[in-house]
mmCIF file with all atom_site columns, C-alpha atoms in Angstrom:
data_model
loop_
_atom_site.group_PDB
_atom_site.id
_atom_site.type_symbol
_atom_site.label_atom_id
_atom_site.label_alt_id
_atom_site.label_comp_id
_atom_site.label_asym_id
_atom_site.label_entity_id
_atom_site.label_seq_id
_atom_site.pdbx_PDB_ins_code
_atom_site.Cartn_x
_atom_site.Cartn_y
_atom_site.Cartn_z
_atom_site.occupancy
_atom_site.B_iso_or_equiv
_atom_site.pdbx_formal_charge
_atom_site.auth_seq_id
_atom_site.auth_comp_id
_atom_site.auth_asym_id
_atom_site.auth_atom_id
_atom_site.pdbx_PDB_model_num
ATOM 1   C CA . MET A 1 1   ? 92.765  109.117 132.350 1.00 0.00 ? 1   MET A CA 1
ATOM 2   C CA . PRO A 1 2   ? 89.940  111.550 133.954 1.00 0.00 ? 2   PRO A CA 1
ATOM 3   C CA . THR A 1 3   ? 87.102  110.221 135.745 1.00 0.00 ? 3   THR A CA 1
ATOM 4   C CA . GLU A 1 4   ? 83.658  111.175 136.295 1.00 0.00 ? 4   GLU A CA 1
ATOM 5   C CA . VAL A 1 5   ? 84.438  112.899 139.543 1.00 0.00 ? 5   VAL A CA 1
ATOM 6   C CA . ALA A 1 6   ? 87.451  114.887 137.563 1.00 0.00 ? 6   ALA A CA 1
ATOM 7   C CA . LEU A 1 7   ? 85.264  115.750 134.953 1.00 0.00 ? 7   LEU A CA 1
ATOM 8   C CA . LEU A 1 8   ? 82.622  116.966 137.471 1.00 0.00 ? 8   LEU A CA 1
ATOM 9   C CA . GLU A 1 9   ? 85.042  118.763 139.198 1.00 0.00 ? 9   GLU A CA 1
ATOM 10  C CA . SER A 1 10  ? 87.651  120.306 136.675 1.00 0.00 ? 10  SER A CA 1
ATOM 11  C CA . ARG A 1 11  ? 86.380  123.199 134.020 1.00 0.00 ? 11  ARG A CA 1
ATOM 12  C CA . ALA A 1 12  ? 89.678  122.605 132.154 1.00 0.00 ? 12  ALA A CA 1
ATOM 13  C CA . LEU A 1 13  ? 88.605  119.000 131.382 1.00 0.00 ? 13  LEU A CA 1
ATOM 14  C CA . ARG A 1 14  ? 85.686  119.678 130.361 1.00 0.00 ? 14  ARG A CA 1
ATOM 15  C CA . VAL A 1 15  ? 86.408  122.360 127.885 1.00 0.00 ? 15  VAL A CA 1
ATOM 16  C CA . GLU A 1 16  ? 88.548  119.433 126.288 1.00 0.00 ? 16  GLU A CA 1
ATOM 17  C CA . GLN A 1 17  ? 85.604  117.315 125.517 1.00 0.00 ? 17  GLN A CA 1
ATOM 18  C CA . MET A 1 18  ? 83.352  120.331 124.486 1.00 0.00 ? 18  MET A CA 1
ATOM 19  C CA . GLY A 1 19  ? 83.525  119.491 120.727 1.00 0.00 ? 19  GLY A CA 1
ATOM 20  C CA . ARG A 1 20  ? 81.442  116.069 121.667 1.00 0.00 ? 20  ARG A CA 1
ATOM 21  C CA . VAL A 1 21  ? 77.941  116.752 121.060 1.00 0.00 ? 21  VAL A CA 1
ATOM 22  C CA . ASP A 1 22  ? 77.212  113.562 119.229 1.00 0.00 ? 22  ASP A CA 1
ATOM 23  C CA . VAL A 1 23  ? 77.640  111.741 122.345 1.00 0.00 ? 23  VAL A CA 1
ATOM 24  C CA . LEU A 1 24  ? 73.814  113.302 123.208 1.00 0.00 ? 24  LEU A CA 1
ATOM 25  C CA . ASP A 1 25  ? 72.038  111.595 120.489 1.00 0.00 ? 25  ASP A CA 1
ATOM 26  C CA . LYS A 1 26  ? 74.173  108.422 121.430 1.00 0.00 ? 26  LYS A CA 1
ATOM 27  C CA . VAL A 1 27  ? 72.598  107.926 124.756 1.00 0.00 ? 27  VAL A CA 1
ATOM 28  C CA . LYS A 1 28  ? 68.972  109.906 124.005 1.00 0.00 ? 28  LYS A CA 1
ATOM 29  C CA . SER A 1 29  ? 67.222  112.175 121.398 1.00 0.00 ? 29  SER A CA 1
ATOM 30  C CA . LEU A 1 30  ? 67.727  115.755 122.212 1.00 0.00 ? 30  LEU A CA 1
ATOM 31  C CA . VAL A 1 31  ? 64.188  117.736 120.981 1.00 0.00 ? 31  VAL A CA 1
ATOM 32  C CA . MET A 1 32  ? 65.347  121.005 119.467 1.00 0.00 ? 32  MET A CA 1
ATOM 33  C CA . LEU A 1 33  ? 63.130  123.892 118.718 1.00 0.00 ? 33  LEU A CA 1
ATOM 34  C CA . PRO A 1 34  ? 61.909  124.577 115.223 1.00 0.00 ? 34  PRO A CA 1
ATOM 35  C CA . ASP A 1 35  ? 65.623  126.456 114.281 1.00 0.00 ? 35  ASP A CA 1
ATOM 36  C CA . GLY A 1 36  ? 67.179  122.851 114.773 1.00 0.00 ? 36  GLY A CA 1
ATOM 37  C CA . ILE A 1 37  ? 69.801  125.141 116.788 1.00 0.00 ? 37  ILE A CA 1
ATOM 38  C CA . HIS A 1 38  ? 68.211  125.960 120.499 1.00 0.00 ? 38  HIS A CA 1
ATOM 39  C CA . VAL A 1 39  ? 66.478  124.219 123.213 1.00 0.00 ? 39  VAL A CA 1
ATOM 40  C CA . ARG A 1 40  ? 64.553  126.055 126.247 1.00 0.00 ? 40  ARG A CA 1
ATOM 41  C CA . THR A 1 41  ? 65.295  125.102 129.936 1.00 0.00 ? 41  THR A CA 1
ATOM 42  C CA . GLU A 1 42  ? 62.094  122.820 129.817 1.00 0.00 ? 42  GLU A CA 1
ATOM 43  C CA . ASP A 1 43  ? 63.475  120.883 127.118 1.00 0.00 ? 43  ASP A CA 1
ATOM 44  C CA . VAL A 1 44  ? 66.800  120.380 128.625 1.00 0.00 ? 44  VAL A CA 1
ATOM 45  C CA . ALA A 1 45  ? 65.025  119.570 131.941 1.00 0.00 ? 45  ALA A CA 1
ATOM 46  C CA . ARG A 1 46  ? 62.965  116.821 129.787 1.00 0.00 ? 46  ARG A CA 1
ATOM 47  C CA . TYR A 1 47  ? 66.138  115.311 127.895 1.00 0.00 ? 47  TYR A CA 1
ATOM 48  C CA . PHE A 1 48  ? 67.769  114.897 131.510 1.00 0.00 ? 48  PHE A CA 1
ATOM 49  C CA . GLU A 1 49  ? 64.755  114.003 133.159 1.00 0.00 ? 49  GLU A CA 1
ATOM 50  C CA . VAL A 1 50  ? 65.008  116.347 135.880 1.00 0.00 ? 50  VAL A CA 1
ATOM 51  C CA . SER A 1 51  ? 63.282  119.120 136.754 1.00 0.00 ? 51  SER A CA 1
ATOM 52  C CA . THR A 1 52  ? 63.262  122.312 135.451 1.00 0.00 ? 52  THR A CA 1
ATOM 53  C CA . GLY A 1 53  ? 64.358  123.601 139.137 1.00 0.00 ? 53  GLY A CA 1
ATOM 54  C CA . ALA A 1 54  ? 67.240  121.812 139.015 1.00 0.00 ? 54  ALA A CA 1
ATOM 55  C CA . VAL A 1 55  ? 68.480  123.157 135.896 1.00 0.00 ? 55  VAL A CA 1
ATOM 56  C CA . ARG A 1 56  ? 67.634  126.829 136.842 1.00 0.00 ? 56  ARG A CA 1
ATOM 57  C CA . ARG A 1 57  ? 69.901  126.043 139.986 1.00 0.00 ? 57  ARG A CA 1
ATOM 58  C CA . LEU A 1 58  ? 72.483  124.386 137.999 1.00 0.00 ? 58  LEU A CA 1
ATOM 59  C CA . THR A 1 59  ? 72.559  127.404 135.391 1.00 0.00 ? 59  THR A CA 1
ATOM 60  C CA . ASP A 1 60  ? 72.395  130.219 138.395 1.00 0.00 ? 60  ASP A CA 1
ATOM 61  C CA . ARG A 1 61  ? 75.886  128.616 139.481 1.00 0.00 ? 61  ARG A CA 1
ATOM 62  C CA . HIS A 1 62  ? 77.362  128.018 136.433 1.00 0.00 ? 62  HIS A CA 1
ATOM 63  C CA . GLN A 1 63  ? 76.080  131.213 134.194 1.00 0.00 ? 63  GLN A CA 1
ATOM 64  C CA . GLY A 1 64  ? 79.820  132.172 133.018 1.00 0.00 ? 64  GLY A CA 1
ATOM 65  C CA . GLU A 1 65  ? 81.038  128.450 131.821 1.00 0.00 ? 65  GLU A CA 1
ATOM 66  C CA . LEU A 1 66  ? 77.722  127.485 130.187 1.00 0.00 ? 66  LEU A CA 1
ATOM 67  C CA . ALA A 1 67  ? 77.064  131.358 128.152 1.00 0.00 ? 67  ALA A CA 1
ATOM 68  C CA . GLU A 1 68  ? 80.294  130.528 127.045 1.00 0.00 ? 68  GLU A CA 1
ATOM 69  C CA . ASN A 1 69  ? 78.975  127.714 125.620 1.00 0.00 ? 69  ASN A CA 1
ATOM 70  C CA . GLY A 1 70  ? 76.128  129.185 123.647 1.00 0.00 ? 70  GLY A CA 1
ATOM 71  C CA . MET A 1 71  ? 73.616  130.119 126.449 1.00 0.00 ? 71  MET A CA 1
ATOM 72  C CA . ARG A 1 72  ? 71.526  133.092 126.195 1.00 0.00 ? 72  ARG A CA 1
ATOM 73  C CA . VAL A 1 73  ? 69.035  134.802 128.304 1.00 0.00 ? 73  VAL A CA 1
ATOM 74  C CA . LEU A 1 74  ? 66.436  136.632 125.506 1.00 0.00 ? 74  LEU A CA 1
ATOM 75  C CA . ARG A 1 75  ? 64.321  139.603 126.572 1.00 0.00 ? 75  ARG A CA 1
ATOM 76  C CA . SER A 1 76  ? 62.398  142.723 124.861 1.00 0.00 ? 76  SER A CA 1
ATOM 77  C CA . SER A 1 77  ? 63.099  142.835 121.622 1.00 0.00 ? 77  SER A CA 1
ATOM 78  C CA . GLU A 1 78  ? 65.780  140.244 120.671 1.00 0.00 ? 78  GLU A CA 1
ATOM 79  C CA . LEU A 1 79  ? 63.153  137.999 122.741 1.00 0.00 ? 79  LEU A CA 1
ATOM 80  C CA . GLN A 1 80  ? 59.563  139.106 120.507 1.00 0.00 ? 80  GLN A CA 1
ATOM 81  C CA . SER A 1 81  ? 62.456  138.527 117.271 1.00 0.00 ? 81  SER A CA 1
ATOM 82  C CA . PHE A 1 82  ? 63.553  135.128 118.269 1.00 0.00 ? 82  PHE A CA 1
ATOM 83  C CA . HIS A 1 83  ? 59.846  134.206 118.686 1.00 0.00 ? 83  HIS A CA 1
ATOM 84  C CA . SER A 1 84  ? 59.328  135.778 115.117 1.00 0.00 ? 84  SER A CA 1
ATOM 85  C CA . ASP A 1 85  ? 61.404  133.328 113.731 1.00 0.00 ? 85  ASP A CA 1
ATOM 86  C CA . MET A 1 86  ? 60.755  130.425 116.021 1.00 0.00 ? 86  MET A CA 1
ATOM 87  C CA . MET A 1 87  ? 56.971  130.758 114.446 1.00 0.00 ? 87  MET A CA 1
ATOM 88  C CA . SER A 1 88  ? 57.837  131.195 110.833 1.00 0.00 ? 88  SER A CA 1
ATOM 89  C CA . LEU A 1 89  ? 59.916  128.179 111.229 1.00 0.00 ? 89  LEU A CA 1
ATOM 90  C CA . TRP A 1 90  ? 56.513  126.184 112.984 1.00 0.00 ? 90  TRP A CA 1
ATOM 91  C CA . LYS A 1 91  ? 55.495  122.998 111.207 1.00 0.00 ? 91  LYS A CA 1
ATOM 92  C CA . GLY A 1 92  ? 53.516  121.543 113.877 1.00 0.00 ? 92  GLY A CA 1
ATOM 93  C CA . GLU A 1 93  ? 49.663  122.130 114.696 1.00 0.00 ? 93  GLU A CA 1
ATOM 94  C CA . GLY A 1 94  ? 50.338  125.710 113.884 1.00 0.00 ? 94  GLY A CA 1
ATOM 95  C CA . ALA A 1 95  ? 51.855  128.590 115.289 1.00 0.00 ? 95  ALA A CA 1
ATOM 96  C CA . GLU A 1 96  ? 49.506  128.950 118.382 1.00 0.00 ? 96  GLU A CA 1
ATOM 97  C CA . SER A 1 97  ? 51.326  125.787 119.645 1.00 0.00 ? 97  SER A CA 1
ATOM 98  C CA . TYR A 1 98  ? 54.597  127.324 119.616 1.00 0.00 ? 98  TYR A CA 1
ATOM 99  C CA . PRO A 1 99  ? 55.329  127.842 123.310 1.00 0.00 ? 99  PRO A CA 1
ATOM 100 C CA . ARG A 1 100 ? 56.096  131.124 124.217 1.00 0.00 ? 100 ARG A CA 1
ATOM 101 C CA . ALA A 1 101 ? 57.992  133.140 126.810 1.00 0.00 ? 101 ALA A CA 1
ATOM 102 C CA . ALA A 1 102 ? 56.304  136.408 128.404 1.00 0.00 ? 102 ALA A CA 1
ATOM 103 C CA . ALA A 1 103 ? 59.057  138.298 129.809 1.00 0.00 ? 103 ALA A CA 1
ATOM 104 C CA . ARG A 1 104 ? 62.340  136.482 129.221 1.00 0.00 ? 104 ARG A CA 1
ATOM 105 C CA . LEU A 1 105 ? 63.652  133.391 127.522 1.00 0.00 ? 105 LEU A CA 1
ATOM 106 C CA . ARG A 1 106 ? 66.951  130.673 128.570 1.00 0.00 ? 106 ARG A CA 1
ATOM 107 C CA . VAL A 1 107 ? 68.235  129.197 125.081 1.00 0.00 ? 107 VAL A CA 1
ATOM 108 C CA . TYR A 1 108 ? 70.371  126.667 125.206 1.00 0.00 ? 108 TYR A CA 1
ATOM 109 C CA . THR A 1 109 ? 72.803  125.379 122.062 1.00 0.00 ? 109 THR A CA 1
ATOM 110 C CA . ARG A 1 110 ? 73.568  121.606 121.612 1.00 0.00 ? 110 ARG A CA 1
ATOM 111 C CA . ARG A 1 111 ? 77.353  122.457 123.272 1.00 0.00 ? 111 ARG A CA 1
ATOM 112 C CA . THR A 1 112 ? 75.545  123.942 126.378 1.00 0.00 ? 112 THR A CA 1
ATOM 113 C CA . VAL A 1 113 ? 74.014  121.188 127.056 1.00 0.00 ? 113 VAL A CA 1
ATOM 114 C CA . LEU A 1 114 ? 76.930  119.207 126.946 1.00 0.00 ? 114 LEU A CA 1
ATOM 115 C CA . ASN A 1 115 ? 77.940  121.590 128.776 1.00 0.00 ? 115 ASN A CA 1
ATOM 116 C CA . VAL A 1 116 ? 75.321  120.596 131.621 1.00 0.00 ? 116 VAL A CA 1
ATOM 117 C CA . ALA A 1 117 ? 75.687  116.995 130.985 1.00 0.00 ? 117 ALA A CA 1
ATOM 118 C CA . MET A 1 118 ? 79.527  117.280 132.324 1.00 0.00 ? 118 MET A CA 1
ATOM 119 C CA . LEU A 1 119 ? 77.800  119.219 135.557 1.00 0.00 ? 119 LEU A CA 1
ATOM 120 C CA . LEU A 1 120 ? 74.640  117.750 136.480 1.00 0.00 ? 120 LEU A CA 1
ATOM 121 C CA . ARG A 1 121 ? 75.299  115.314 139.061 1.00 0.00 ? 121 ARG A CA 1
ATOM 122 C CA . ASP A 1 122 ? 71.611  113.990 139.816 1.00 0.00 ? 122 ASP A CA 1
ATOM 123 C CA . SER A 1 123 ? 70.717  112.792 136.493 1.00 0.00 ? 123 SER A CA 1
ATOM 124 C CA . ASP A 1 124 ? 71.016  108.913 135.005 1.00 0.00 ? 124 ASP A CA 1
ATOM 125 C CA . ILE A 1 125 ? 70.872  110.365 131.685 1.00 0.00 ? 125 ILE A CA 1
ATOM 126 C CA . ALA A 1 126 ? 73.906  112.898 132.605 1.00 0.00 ? 126 ALA A CA 1
ATOM 127 C CA . ARG A 1 127 ? 75.978  109.657 133.715 1.00 0.00 ? 127 ARG A CA 1
ATOM 128 C CA . CYS A 1 128 ? 75.229  108.378 130.844 1.00 0.00 ? 128 CYS A CA 1
ATOM 129 C CA . VAL A 1 129 ? 76.871  110.989 128.845 1.00 0.00 ? 129 VAL A CA 1
ATOM 130 C CA . ARG A 1 130 ? 79.667  111.212 130.921 1.00 0.00 ? 130 ARG A CA 1
ATOM 131 C CA . THR A 1 131 ? 80.593  107.502 130.528 1.00 0.00 ? 131 THR A CA 1
ATOM 132 C CA . TYR A 1 132 ? 80.131  108.186 126.724 1.00 0.00 ? 132 TYR A CA 1
ATOM 133 C CA . LEU A 1 133 ? 83.095  110.848 126.984 1.00 0.00 ? 133 LEU A CA 1
ATOM 134 C CA . LEU A 1 134 ? 85.531  108.555 128.902 1.00 0.00 ? 134 LEU A CA 1
ATOM 135 C CA . ASP A 1 135 ? 85.062  105.780 127.242 1.00 0.00 ? 135 ASP A CA 1
ATOM 136 C CA . ALA A 1 136 ? 85.535  107.818 124.364 1.00 0.00 ? 136 ALA A CA 1
ATOM 137 C CA . GLU A 1 137 ? 88.496  109.256 125.847 1.00 0.00 ? 137 GLU A CA 1
ATOM 138 C CA . GLN A 1 138 ? 89.953  105.994 126.808 1.00 0.00 ? 138 GLN A CA 1
ATOM 139 C CA . ASP A 1 139 ? 89.591  104.450 123.417 1.00 0.00 ? 139 ASP A CA 1
ATOM 140 C CA . LEU A 1 140 ? 91.390  107.595 121.949 1.00 0.00 ? 140 LEU A CA 1
ATOM 141 C CA . ARG A 1 141 ? 94.463  106.768 124.451 1.00 0.00 ? 141 ARG A CA 1
ATOM 142 C CA . ALA A 1 142 ? 94.193  103.380 123.480 1.00 0.00 ? 142 ALA A CA 1
ATOM 143 C CA . GLY A 1 143 ? 94.547  104.605 119.802 1.00 0.00 ? 143 GLY A CA 1
ATOM 144 C CA . TYR A 1 144 ? 97.428  106.845 120.640 1.00 0.00 ? 144 TYR A CA 1
ATOM 145 C CA . ALA A 1 145 ? 99.508  103.473 122.261 1.00 0.00 ? 145 ALA A CA 1
ATOM 146 C CA . SER A 1 146 ? 98.769  101.474 119.597 1.00 0.00 ? 146 SER A CA 1
ATOM 147 C CA . LEU A 1 147 ? 99.871  104.251 117.159 1.00 0.00 ? 147 LEU A CA 1
ATOM 148 C CA . GLU A 1 148 ? 103.198 105.037 119.091 1.00 0.00 ? 148 GLU A CA 1
ATOM 149 C CA . HIS A 1 149 ? 103.417 101.082 119.527 1.00 0.00 ? 149 HIS A CA 1
ATOM 150 C CA . ARG A 1 150 ? 103.441 100.968 115.418 1.00 0.00 ? 150 ARG A CA 1
ATOM 151 C CA . VAL A 1 151 ? 105.829 103.943 114.973 1.00 0.00 ? 151 VAL A CA 1
ATOM 152 C CA . THR A 1 152 ? 107.954 102.079 117.394 1.00 0.00 ? 152 THR A CA 1
ATOM 153 C CA . ARG A 1 153 ? 108.254 99.108  115.032 1.00 0.00 ? 153 ARG A CA 1
ATOM 154 C CA . VAL A 1 154 ? 108.525 101.202 112.162 1.00 0.00 ? 154 VAL A CA 1
ATOM 155 C CA . GLU A 1 155 ? 111.478 103.067 113.326 1.00 0.00 ? 155 GLU A CA 1
ATOM 156 C CA . SER A 1 156 ? 113.225 99.928  114.572 1.00 0.00 ? 156 SER A CA 1
ATOM 157 C CA . CYS A 1 157 ? 112.710 98.657  110.768 1.00 0.00 ? 157 CYS A CA 1
ATOM 158 C CA . LEU A 1 158 ? 114.221 101.852 109.577 1.00 0.00 ? 158 LEU A CA 1
ATOM 159 C CA . ALA A 1 159 ? 117.372 101.275 111.670 1.00 0.00 ? 159 ALA A CA 1
ATOM 160 C CA . GLY A 1 160 ? 117.636 97.859  110.046 1.00 0.00 ? 160 GLY A CA 1
ATOM 161 C CA . VAL A 1 161 ? 117.253 99.285  106.642 1.00 0.00 ? 161 VAL A CA 1
ATOM 162 C CA . GLY A 1 162 ? 119.964 102.045 107.241 1.00 0.00 ? 162 GLY A CA 1
ATOM 163 C CA . SER A 1 163 ? 122.339 99.093  108.178 1.00 0.00 ? 163 SER A CA 1
ATOM 164 C CA . ALA A 1 164 ? 121.835 97.637  105.393 1.00 0.00 ? 164 ALA A CA 1
ATOM 165 C CA . LEU A 1 165 ? 122.019 100.602 103.229 1.00 0.00 ? 165 LEU A CA 1
ATOM 166 C CA . GLN A 1 166 ? 125.451 101.012 104.804 1.00 0.00 ? 166 GLN A CA 1
ATOM 167 C CA . GLU A 1 167 ? 126.508 97.766  103.618 1.00 0.00 ? 167 GLU A CA 1
ATOM 168 C CA . LEU A 1 168 ? 125.191 98.437  100.295 1.00 0.00 ? 168 LEU A CA 1
ATOM 169 C CA . GLY A 1 169 ? 127.032 101.508 99.381  1.00 0.00 ? 169 GLY A CA 1
ATOM 170 C CA . PRO A 1 170 ? 130.234 99.968  98.476  1.00 0.00 ? 170 PRO A CA 1
ATOM 171 C CA . VAL A 1 171 ? 128.272 97.520  96.141  1.00 0.00 ? 171 VAL A CA 1
ATOM 172 C CA . LEU A 1 172 ? 126.651 99.961  94.578  1.00 0.00 ? 172 LEU A CA 1
ATOM 173 C CA . ASP A 1 173 ? 129.823 102.098 94.183  1.00 0.00 ? 173 ASP A CA 1
ATOM 174 C CA . ARG A 1 174 ? 131.428 98.809  92.167  1.00 0.00 ? 174 ARG A CA 1
ATOM 175 C CA . MET A 1 175 ? 128.480 98.444  89.960  1.00 0.00 ? 175 MET A CA 1
ATOM 176 C CA . SER A 1 176 ? 128.872 102.147 89.269  1.00 0.00 ? 176 SER A CA 1
ATOM 177 C CA . HIS A 1 177 ? 132.773 101.470 88.435  1.00 0.00 ? 177 HIS A CA 1
ATOM 178 C CA . ARG A 1 178 ? 131.650 98.672  85.818  1.00 0.00 ? 178 ARG A CA 1
ATOM 179 C CA . LEU A 1 179 ? 129.111 100.139 84.387  1.00 0.00 ? 179 LEU A CA 1
ATOM 180 C CA . ASP A 1 180 ? 131.439 102.977 83.590  1.00 0.00 ? 180 ASP A CA 1
ATOM 181 C CA . SER A 1 181 ? 133.581 100.412 81.836  1.00 0.00 ? 181 SER A CA 1
ATOM 182 C CA . LEU A 1 182 ? 131.069 99.268  79.950  1.00 0.00 ? 182 LEU A CA 1
ATOM 183 C CA . ASP A 1 183 ? 129.983 102.718 79.110  1.00 0.00 ? 183 ASP A CA 1
ATOM 184 C CA . ARG A 1 184 ? 133.607 103.043 78.051  1.00 0.00 ? 184 ARG A CA 1
ATOM 185 C CA . THR A 1 185 ? 133.675 99.859  76.199  1.00 0.00 ? 185 THR A CA 1
ATOM 186 C CA . LEU A 1 186 ? 130.375 100.792 74.088  1.00 0.00 ? 186 LEU A CA 1
ATOM 187 C CA . ASP A 1 187 ? 131.881 103.708 72.995  1.00 0.00 ? 187 ASP A CA 1
ATOM 188 C CA . ALA A 1 188 ? 135.084 102.327 71.465  1.00 0.00 ? 188 ALA A CA 1
ATOM 189 C CA . THR A 1 189 ? 132.470 99.856  70.350  1.00 0.00 ? 189 THR A CA 1
ATOM 190 C CA . HIS A 1 190 ? 130.584 102.380 68.337  1.00 0.00 ? 190 HIS A CA 1
ATOM 191 C CA . GLN A 1 191 ? 133.920 103.806 66.892  1.00 0.00 ? 191 GLN A CA 1
ATOM 192 C CA . VAL A 1 192 ? 134.547 100.540 65.632  1.00 0.00 ? 192 VAL A CA 1
ATOM 193 C CA . VAL A 1 193 ? 131.523 100.268 63.938  1.00 0.00 ? 193 VAL A CA 1
ATOM 194 C CA . GLY A 1 194 ? 131.245 103.328 62.467  1.00 0.00 ? 194 GLY A CA 1
ATOM 195 C CA . ALA A 1 195 ? 134.752 102.826 61.004  1.00 0.00 ? 195 ALA A CA 1
ATOM 196 C CA . MET A 1 196 ? 133.237 99.731  58.977  1.00 0.00 ? 196 MET A CA 1
ATOM 197 C CA . SER A 1 197 ? 130.245 101.549 58.272  1.00 0.00 ? 197 SER A CA 1
ATOM 198 C CA . VAL A 1 198 ? 132.244 103.853 55.982  1.00 0.00 ? 198 VAL A CA 1
ATOM 199 C CA . ARG A 1 199 ? 134.890 101.076 54.571  1.00 0.00 ? 199 ARG A CA 1
ATOM 200 C CA . LEU A 1 200 ? 131.945 99.203  53.767  1.00 0.00 ? 200 LEU A CA 1
ATOM 201 C CA . GLY A 1 201 ? 130.220 102.394 52.142  1.00 0.00 ? 201 GLY A CA 1
ATOM 202 C CA . HIS A 1 202 ? 133.695 102.732 50.074  1.00 0.00 ? 202 HIS A CA 1
ATOM 203 C CA . VAL A 1 203 ? 133.389 99.126  49.256  1.00 0.00 ? 203 VAL A CA 1
ATOM 204 C CA . ALA A 1 204 ? 130.061 99.348  47.607  1.00 0.00 ? 204 ALA A CA 1
ATOM 205 C CA . GLU A 1 205 ? 131.421 102.274 45.700  1.00 0.00 ? 205 GLU A CA 1
ATOM 206 C CA . ASP A 1 206 ? 134.411 99.931  44.514  1.00 0.00 ? 206 ASP A CA 1
ATOM 207 C CA . ILE A 1 207 ? 131.993 97.174  43.492  1.00 0.00 ? 207 ILE A CA 1
ATOM 208 C CA . VAL A 1 208 ? 129.733 99.758  41.769  1.00 0.00 ? 208 VAL A CA 1
ATOM 209 C CA . ARG A 1 209 ? 132.292 100.667 39.819  1.00 0.00 ? 209 ARG A CA 1
ATOM 210 C CA . ILE A 1 210 ? 133.507 97.421  38.851  1.00 0.00 ? 210 ILE A CA 1
ATOM 211 C CA . ASP A 1 211 ? 130.242 96.451  37.714  1.00 0.00 ? 211 ASP A CA 1
ATOM 212 C CA . GLY A 1 212 ? 130.534 99.074  35.517  1.00 0.00 ? 212 GLY A CA 1
ATOM 213 C CA . ARG A 1 213 ? 133.664 98.159  33.636  1.00 0.00 ? 213 ARG A CA 1
ATOM 214 C CA . MET A 1 214 ? 132.016 94.200  33.793  1.00 0.00 ? 214 MET A CA 1
ATOM 215 C CA . ASP A 1 215 ? 129.078 96.013  31.591  1.00 0.00 ? 215 ASP A CA 1
ATOM 216 C CA . GLU A 1 216 ? 131.850 97.749  29.300  1.00 0.00 ? 216 GLU A CA 1
ATOM 217 C CA . LEU A 1 217 ? 133.773 94.842  28.699  1.00 0.00 ? 217 LEU A CA 1
ATOM 218 C CA . ALA A 1 218 ? 130.845 92.841  27.871  1.00 0.00 ? 218 ALA A CA 1
ATOM 219 C CA . ARG A 1 219 ? 129.977 95.105  25.526  1.00 0.00 ? 219 ARG A CA 1
ATOM 220 C CA . ASN A 1 220 ? 133.115 95.516  23.813  1.00 0.00 ? 220 ASN A CA 1
ATOM 221 C CA . LEU A 1 221 ? 133.430 91.367  23.182  1.00 0.00 ? 221 LEU A CA 1
ATOM 222 C CA . LYS A 1 222 ? 130.093 91.179  22.071  1.00 0.00 ? 222 LYS A CA 1
ATOM 223 C CA . ASP A 1 223 ? 131.160 93.886  19.481  1.00 0.00 ? 223 ASP A CA 1
ATOM 224 C CA . LEU A 1 224 ? 134.404 91.738  18.639  1.00 0.00 ? 224 LEU A CA 1
ATOM 225 C CA . ASN A 1 225 ? 132.097 88.639  18.371  1.00 0.00 ? 225 ASN A CA 1
ATOM 226 C CA . ARG A 1 226 ? 129.951 90.349  15.656  1.00 0.00 ? 226 ARG A CA 1
ATOM 227 C CA . ARG A 1 227 ? 132.812 91.529  13.539  1.00 0.00 ? 227 ARG A CA 1
ATOM 228 C CA . ARG A 1 228 ? 134.449 88.325  13.497  1.00 0.00 ? 228 ARG A CA 1
ATOM 229 C CA . ASP A 1 229 ? 131.275 86.521  11.961  1.00 0.00 ? 229 ASP A CA 1
ATOM 230 C CA . LYS A 1 230 ? 131.236 89.724  9.358   1.00 0.00 ? 230 LYS A CA 1
ATOM 231 C CA . ARG A 1 231 ? 134.511 88.613  8.089   1.00 0.00 ? 231 ARG A CA 1
ATOM 232 C CA . ARG A 1 232 ? 133.777 84.939  7.714   1.00 0.00 ? 232 ARG A CA 1
#
């Protein structure tokens, strides 16, 4: 796990932490300019409770790294355009209360302020930010270790499942053969039932013919009885 000294000394370690800008507000509220994106050198100094000179000296020493993380120096027309945008967004006491730089203005983003927190040695606020970052790193590593342990347990369970499936294979094979035999028996039964259904159909036809002949016989008997009655 990286230490605070390592974070102060290693640019590569600082790069790994640059996405954790949420840590800033966990330590202290960072007051932004009206656009909600930038802060000035004075705002950075106020956040870390150090002098503006200390912030300027730090940014001069690490200008390349901080520029990669959002720090800009505005001059001439770019500065005027920036001031105009800020004044249009200003919702305080009025446009006249917005502080304007005369020649140039150095502005920072949240990402730059986090970068400053990982470089500024003589600030309790900066140390608190670094502590939050390192604690979060430790929690993340602990989470990875726990996840690795859980994955190992799952792998061991899967190994047991594999052996159980190997033992289950022959049983499933025997069941498959029995089911095939049962299918053949059912097919033969269906054939027998089909033949019986045909035979029953023929029997029904025979019964209909017998019923017809019985009706005819009954009529003949009635005629015979009527003739006998007439002769008497």
